[in-house]
Amino acid sequence: LQFFTDFSKFVRSHRSECFALLGIVAISFILRLVLISSHPFPWSGDEASIGIEGRRILYGEVTNLFNTGWYGQPNWSFVSTALSIKTFGENLFALRLPSVLSGTFSVFFLYLLTRELFGKRTAFLAGLFLAAFPFHLHFSRIGINNINPSLMICLVLWLIFFAIRKEKILLFALAGIATGLTFYTYVGTRFVLGIAGLVFLYAVVRSRGYIRKHLSHLGIFGLGLFVAIAPMMFFFVDNPDLF
């Protein structure tokens, strides 16, 4: 309840900024969605493979989501595709829509991260840049998982820096959980775990006695991380070749 109260106050006091952010997100979504079924052309083999994995989940052929499927990627990474196919049918629009959403939310969380570190003006410019950045647009419009690292790196780093500034237990827990969830998507996203560690190392070096003062916060982050990552971590321990 307190969260929603604080959020409502923030929106009222930053109305123009919220409208600007909404505009950037809307532009990002439109640029990624328009003509998604026909451009880029043609339907690639990798897209088809991920579509097949999504269909296998829907048809009950995948009985353990804490396992890996095509190309050693975790089965959870195909769940969004399965849900999209379930909703919109077996077509190219459904296959590419998860990438559209992932790319759009990347812009949103990049704005929040940049605002946390450098202020509103830089965040606005960064959001506009990523909204129309050709490489990001391209991977946001094809039905493969390569776009997901851009979303997870922005989400995780924003949560970590926000938690460090606010010093709230809940934020550290959310940051830990989000960091652990990077092991359930595209393989390259696992590097986010190492980057998160470097951020905390920076905080320790920059602030004398940080570990002693914030041991409970770090412990909550570690607990959230372990709870989120444990199922896939134990699977990879038993199957290091797939990792």
XYZ file of C-alpha atoms in Angstrom:
243
model
C 0.000 0.000 0.000
C 2.856 2.351 0.830
C 4.446 1.602 -2.540
C 1.310 2.631 -4.433
C 0.973 5.751 -2.295
C 4.575 6.764 -3.027
C 4.127 5.957 -6.719
C 0.997 8.104 -6.912
C 2.819 11.008 -5.293
C 5.733 10.622 -7.702
C 3.445 10.663 -10.755
C 1.637 13.797 -9.533
C 4.892 15.643 -8.866
C 6.608 14.491 -12.093
C 3.670 14.572 -14.478
C 5.532 16.036 -17.455
C 8.387 13.556 -17.100
C 5.959 10.640 -16.898
C 4.248 11.814 -20.098
C 7.642 12.125 -21.796
C 8.611 8.605 -20.731
C 5.251 7.279 -21.873
C 5.849 8.911 -25.237
C 9.282 7.326 -25.606
C 7.916 3.900 -24.705
C 5.028 4.342 -27.155
C 7.434 5.294 -29.953
C 9.603 2.285 -29.110
C 6.633 -0.066 -29.234
C 5.278 1.299 -32.518
C 8.662 1.143 -34.266
C 9.029 -2.477 -33.210
C 5.479 -3.606 -33.940
C 4.555 -2.041 -37.304
C 4.633 -4.595 -40.156
C 6.196 -7.150 -37.809
C 4.812 -10.076 -39.821
C 6.404 -8.969 -43.078
C 9.611 -7.208 -42.085
C 12.261 -8.468 -41.777
C 11.721 -11.122 -44.412
C 11.987 -14.130 -44.538
C 11.208 -16.313 -41.526
C 14.611 -17.505 -40.252
C 15.474 -21.027 -39.156
C 16.293 -19.898 -35.629
C 12.884 -18.257 -35.327
C 11.240 -21.462 -36.485
C 13.213 -23.488 -33.944
C 12.090 -21.235 -31.085
C 8.514 -21.446 -32.361
C 8.731 -25.230 -32.300
C 9.988 -25.097 -28.695
C 7.053 -22.888 -27.746
C 4.659 -25.312 -29.393
C 6.266 -28.266 -27.574
C 5.481 -26.528 -24.278
C 1.854 -25.976 -25.317
C 1.424 -29.584 -26.438
C 2.844 -30.954 -23.188
C 5.960 -32.430 -24.783
C 8.132 -30.440 -22.360
C 7.542 -31.848 -18.882
C 10.357 -30.049 -17.029
C 10.762 -26.320 -17.464
C 13.964 -26.417 -15.391
C 15.746 -28.090 -18.271
C 17.126 -26.921 -21.601
C 15.744 -27.141 -25.105
C 16.930 -25.938 -28.493
C 20.578 -24.890 -28.555
C 20.969 -25.480 -24.823
C 18.710 -22.575 -23.888
C 16.561 -22.937 -20.740
C 12.997 -24.058 -21.402
C 11.720 -21.034 -19.487
C 13.106 -18.826 -22.255
C 10.492 -20.301 -24.613
C 7.515 -19.765 -22.299
C 6.802 -16.239 -23.576
C 6.726 -17.612 -27.124
C 4.375 -20.389 -26.030
C 2.004 -17.879 -24.395
C 2.077 -15.669 -27.485
C 1.295 -18.612 -29.765
C -1.502 -19.667 -27.415
C -2.997 -16.176 -27.643
C -2.457 -15.254 -31.306
C -2.025 -18.608 -33.036
C 0.851 -20.266 -34.865
C 2.023 -17.359 -37.002
C 4.939 -14.987 -37.430
C 3.262 -12.202 -35.450
C 2.955 -14.411 -32.375
C 6.522 -15.617 -32.733
C 7.997 -12.114 -32.910
C 5.781 -10.343 -30.381
C 7.851 -11.392 -27.291
C 10.907 -9.723 -28.847
C 8.868 -6.583 -29.507
C 7.852 -6.416 -25.855
C 11.347 -7.233 -24.597
C 12.868 -4.515 -26.762
C 10.256 -1.986 -25.673
C 10.776 -2.689 -21.968
C 14.534 -2.403 -22.559
C 13.980 1.241 -23.458
C 11.814 1.768 -20.373
C 14.351 0.323 -17.944
C 17.260 2.038 -19.687
C 15.490 5.327 -18.972
C 15.103 4.421 -15.278
C 18.714 3.263 -15.010
C 20.115 6.347 -16.734
C 17.923 8.633 -14.654
C 19.216 6.975 -11.490
C 22.846 7.529 -12.527
C 22.894 10.697 -14.626
C 19.581 12.546 -14.320
C 16.466 13.171 -16.394
C 17.997 14.905 -19.415
C 20.512 12.146 -20.105
C 17.821 9.525 -19.473
C 15.562 11.172 -22.046
C 18.334 11.200 -24.657
C 19.332 7.606 -23.884
C 15.729 6.448 -24.190
C 15.259 8.171 -27.544
C 18.542 6.772 -28.810
C 17.724 3.161 -27.936
C 14.155 3.538 -29.179
C 15.424 4.030 -32.739
C 18.878 2.376 -32.595
C 18.984 0.192 -35.762
C 20.664 -2.862 -34.222
C 18.287 -2.864 -31.263
C 15.311 -2.374 -33.570
C 16.415 -5.296 -35.728
C 16.730 -7.769 -32.866
C 13.483 -6.474 -31.366
C 11.674 -7.473 -34.562
C 12.795 -11.104 -34.929
C 11.569 -14.038 -32.896
C 14.803 -15.041 -31.193
C 16.081 -14.461 -27.663
C 19.091 -12.262 -28.446
C 17.270 -9.093 -27.439
C 16.720 -10.243 -23.854
C 20.171 -9.303 -22.464
C 19.471 -5.619 -23.169
C 16.317 -5.864 -21.063
C 17.849 -7.786 -18.172
C 21.021 -5.691 -17.880
C 18.974 -2.483 -17.606
C 16.444 -3.997 -15.196
C 19.042 -5.569 -12.891
C 21.390 -2.579 -12.769
C 18.525 -0.166 -12.160
C 17.248 -2.277 -9.260
C 20.742 -2.573 -7.768
C 21.599 1.129 -7.969
C 18.103 2.058 -6.762
C 18.438 -0.359 -3.817
C 21.879 0.981 -2.905
C 20.540 4.545 -2.850
C 17.277 3.811 -1.038
C 18.722 1.161 1.330
C 15.429 -0.753 1.379
C 15.379 -4.486 2.134
C 12.623 -5.145 -0.414
C 14.600 -3.504 -3.219
C 17.662 -5.636 -2.479
C 15.469 -8.739 -2.513
C 13.958 -7.756 -5.887
C 17.415 -7.008 -7.281
C 18.627 -10.444 -6.173
C 15.641 -12.213 -7.707
C 15.996 -10.311 -10.996
C 19.708 -11.175 -11.123
C 18.929 -14.861 -10.599
C 16.313 -14.847 -13.338
C 18.986 -13.953 -15.899
C 19.838 -17.675 -15.967
C 16.417 -18.494 -17.426
C 16.698 -16.555 -20.657
C 19.217 -16.172 -23.482
C 22.628 -17.642 -22.663
C 24.475 -14.333 -23.000
C 22.330 -12.816 -20.255
C 24.295 -14.807 -17.654
C 27.041 -12.193 -17.868
C 24.681 -9.861 -15.993
C 25.425 -11.814 -12.803
C 29.108 -10.891 -13.082
C 28.276 -7.258 -13.837
C 26.031 -7.131 -10.757
C 28.965 -8.394 -8.690
C 31.168 -5.631 -10.078
C 28.604 -3.006 -9.075
C 28.626 -4.205 -5.479
C 32.429 -4.352 -5.568
C 32.395 -0.715 -6.687
C 30.107 0.154 -3.764
C 32.438 -1.627 -1.325
C 35.540 0.128 -2.657
C 33.855 3.521 -2.831
C 32.301 3.459 0.656
C 34.448 2.565 3.621
C 32.845 -0.064 5.846
C 30.083 -0.759 3.330
C 29.996 -4.502 4.004
C 29.693 -4.031 7.769
C 26.983 -1.366 7.448
C 24.964 -3.174 4.807
C 25.563 -6.829 5.622
C 21.821 -7.481 5.997
C 21.125 -5.851 2.620
C 23.800 -7.916 0.908
C 22.485 -11.016 2.638
C 18.939 -10.369 1.377
C 20.278 -9.788 -2.128
C 22.176 -13.079 -1.944
C 19.120 -14.907 -0.620
C 16.915 -13.549 -3.406
C 19.567 -14.486 -5.950
C 19.885 -18.026 -4.586
C 16.141 -18.655 -4.452
C 15.705 -17.508 -8.051
C 18.748 -19.195 -9.542
C 18.808 -22.462 -7.552
C 16.645 -24.700 -9.813
C 18.638 -23.910 -12.962
C 21.928 -23.794 -11.072
C 21.487 -27.351 -9.774
C 20.504 -28.504 -13.258
C 23.661 -26.989 -14.738
C 25.800 -28.504 -11.972
C 24.528 -31.903 -13.111
C 24.854 -30.962 -16.799
C 27.929 -28.720 -17.142
C 28.171 -29.429 -20.882
C 24.791 -27.761 -21.433
C 25.902 -24.757 -19.384
